[in-house]
mmCIF file of C-alpha atoms in Angstrom:
data_model
loop_
_atom_site.group_PDB
_atom_site.id
_atom_site.type_symbol
_atom_site.label_atom_id
_atom_site.label_comp_id
_atom_site.label_asym_id
_atom_site.label_seq_id
_atom_site.Cartn_x
_atom_site.Cartn_y
_atom_site.Cartn_z
ATOM 1 C CA MET A 1 -26.665 3.231 51.892
ATOM 2 C CA THR A 2 -28.198 4.336 48.712
ATOM 3 C CA LEU A 3 -27.394 7.749 46.988
ATOM 4 C CA GLU A 4 -30.911 9.062 47.837
ATOM 5 C CA SER A 5 -30.580 8.315 51.481
ATOM 6 C CA ARG A 6 -27.218 9.958 51.680
ATOM 7 C CA ILE A 7 -28.613 13.002 50.036
ATOM 8 C CA LEU A 8 -31.542 13.051 52.580
ATOM 9 C CA GLN A 9 -29.090 12.584 55.504
ATOM 10 C CA GLN A 10 -27.037 15.441 54.511
ATOM 11 C CA LEU A 11 -30.019 17.767 53.882
ATOM 12 C CA GLY A 12 -31.456 16.747 57.231
ATOM 13 C CA ALA A 13 -29.269 19.374 59.128
ATOM 14 C CA GLY A 14 -30.818 22.213 56.757
ATOM 15 C CA PRO A 15 -30.283 23.611 53.384
ATOM 16 C CA VAL A 16 -26.971 23.334 51.643
ATOM 17 C CA ARG A 17 -25.464 25.621 48.848
ATOM 18 C CA LYS A 18 -23.663 22.415 47.231
ATOM 19 C CA LEU A 19 -23.882 18.694 47.922
ATOM 20 C CA THR A 20 -20.495 17.027 48.484
ATOM 21 C CA LEU A 21 -20.954 13.358 48.086
ATOM 22 C CA ASP A 22 -18.231 10.781 47.681
ATOM 23 C CA GLY A 23 -18.982 8.001 45.319
ATOM 24 C CA GLY A 24 -21.377 8.027 42.424
ATOM 25 C CA GLY A 25 -20.874 10.040 39.324
ATOM 26 C CA THR A 26 -22.156 13.800 38.653
ATOM 27 C CA ASP A 27 -24.472 12.261 36.058
ATOM 28 C CA GLU A 28 -25.985 9.829 38.618
ATOM 29 C CA LEU A 29 -26.188 12.639 41.399
ATOM 30 C CA ALA A 30 -28.042 15.115 38.896
ATOM 31 C CA LEU A 31 -30.438 12.556 37.763
ATOM 32 C CA THR A 32 -31.244 11.315 41.343
ATOM 33 C CA LEU A 33 -31.617 15.157 42.376
ATOM 34 C CA LYS A 34 -34.125 15.696 39.523
ATOM 35 C CA PHE A 35 -36.219 12.616 40.439
ATOM 36 C CA MET A 36 -36.220 13.581 44.281
ATOM 37 C CA ALA A 37 -37.414 17.167 42.966
ATOM 38 C CA ALA A 38 -40.057 15.661 40.993
ATOM 39 C CA ARG A 39 -41.171 13.539 44.005
ATOM 40 C CA ARG A 40 -41.291 16.694 46.218
ATOM 41 C CA GLN A 41 -38.751 15.201 48.468
ATOM 42 C CA ILE A 42 -36.314 18.273 47.996
ATOM 43 C CA CYS A 43 -36.492 21.691 46.784
ATOM 44 C CA MET A 44 -33.909 23.258 44.451
ATOM 45 C CA ARG A 45 -33.293 26.867 44.147
ATOM 46 C CA PRO A 46 -30.421 28.522 42.149
ATOM 47 C CA ASP A 47 -28.644 29.298 45.356
ATOM 48 C CA GLN A 48 -29.364 26.124 47.489
ATOM 49 C CA ILE A 49 -30.817 22.614 47.909
ATOM 50 C CA SER A 50 -33.028 21.831 50.691
ATOM 51 C CA LEU A 51 -35.666 19.264 51.978
ATOM 52 C CA TYR A 52 -39.157 20.131 50.583
ATOM 53 C CA TRP A 53 -40.561 20.833 54.055
ATOM 54 C CA HIS A 54 -37.604 23.249 54.886
ATOM 55 C CA ARG A 55 -38.420 25.481 51.821
ATOM 56 C CA HIS A 56 -40.764 27.739 53.904
ATOM 57 C CA MET A 57 -39.119 27.247 57.314
ATOM 58 C CA ILE A 58 -35.504 28.197 56.418
ATOM 59 C CA LEU A 59 -34.941 30.944 53.805
ATOM 60 C CA SER A 60 -32.007 31.340 51.666
ATOM 61 C CA PRO A 61 -29.791 34.432 52.435
ATOM 62 C CA MET A 62 -30.898 36.087 49.416
ATOM 63 C CA ALA A 63 -34.568 35.590 50.060
ATOM 64 C CA ALA A 64 -34.055 36.741 53.555
ATOM 65 C CA ARG A 65 -32.461 39.929 52.551
ATOM 66 C CA VAL A 66 -35.429 40.573 49.960
ATOM 67 C CA ARG A 67 -38.033 40.048 52.587
ATOM 68 C CA LYS A 68 -36.162 42.312 55.068
ATOM 69 C CA LEU A 69 -36.119 45.063 52.512
ATOM 70 C CA GLU A 70 -39.784 44.683 51.572
ATOM 71 C CA ALA A 71 -40.827 44.752 55.233
ATOM 72 C CA ARG A 72 -39.361 48.195 55.920
ATOM 73 C CA PRO A 73 -41.792 51.001 56.080
ATOM 74 C CA ALA A 74 -41.502 53.622 53.305
ATOM 75 C CA MET A 75 -39.861 56.766 54.454
ATOM 76 C CA GLY A 76 -42.220 59.662 55.032
ATOM 77 C CA ALA A 77 -45.312 57.415 55.010
#
């Protein structure tokens, strides 16, 4: 199984904060992630990595908090 397919398999369940893959060096993993992001297979944010099509469906915890705060009506309005 290639490194790319192992990454896709791990991200299939949903976004992760940190990839943990055995085998393959960190340089190889970083390069593969850059290529996958360039091909729009994955979406890399500062707090998570997810499949590209998950990026609008599943929010990161920080994005969910910001959207919740923005959705609150202003007091006294």
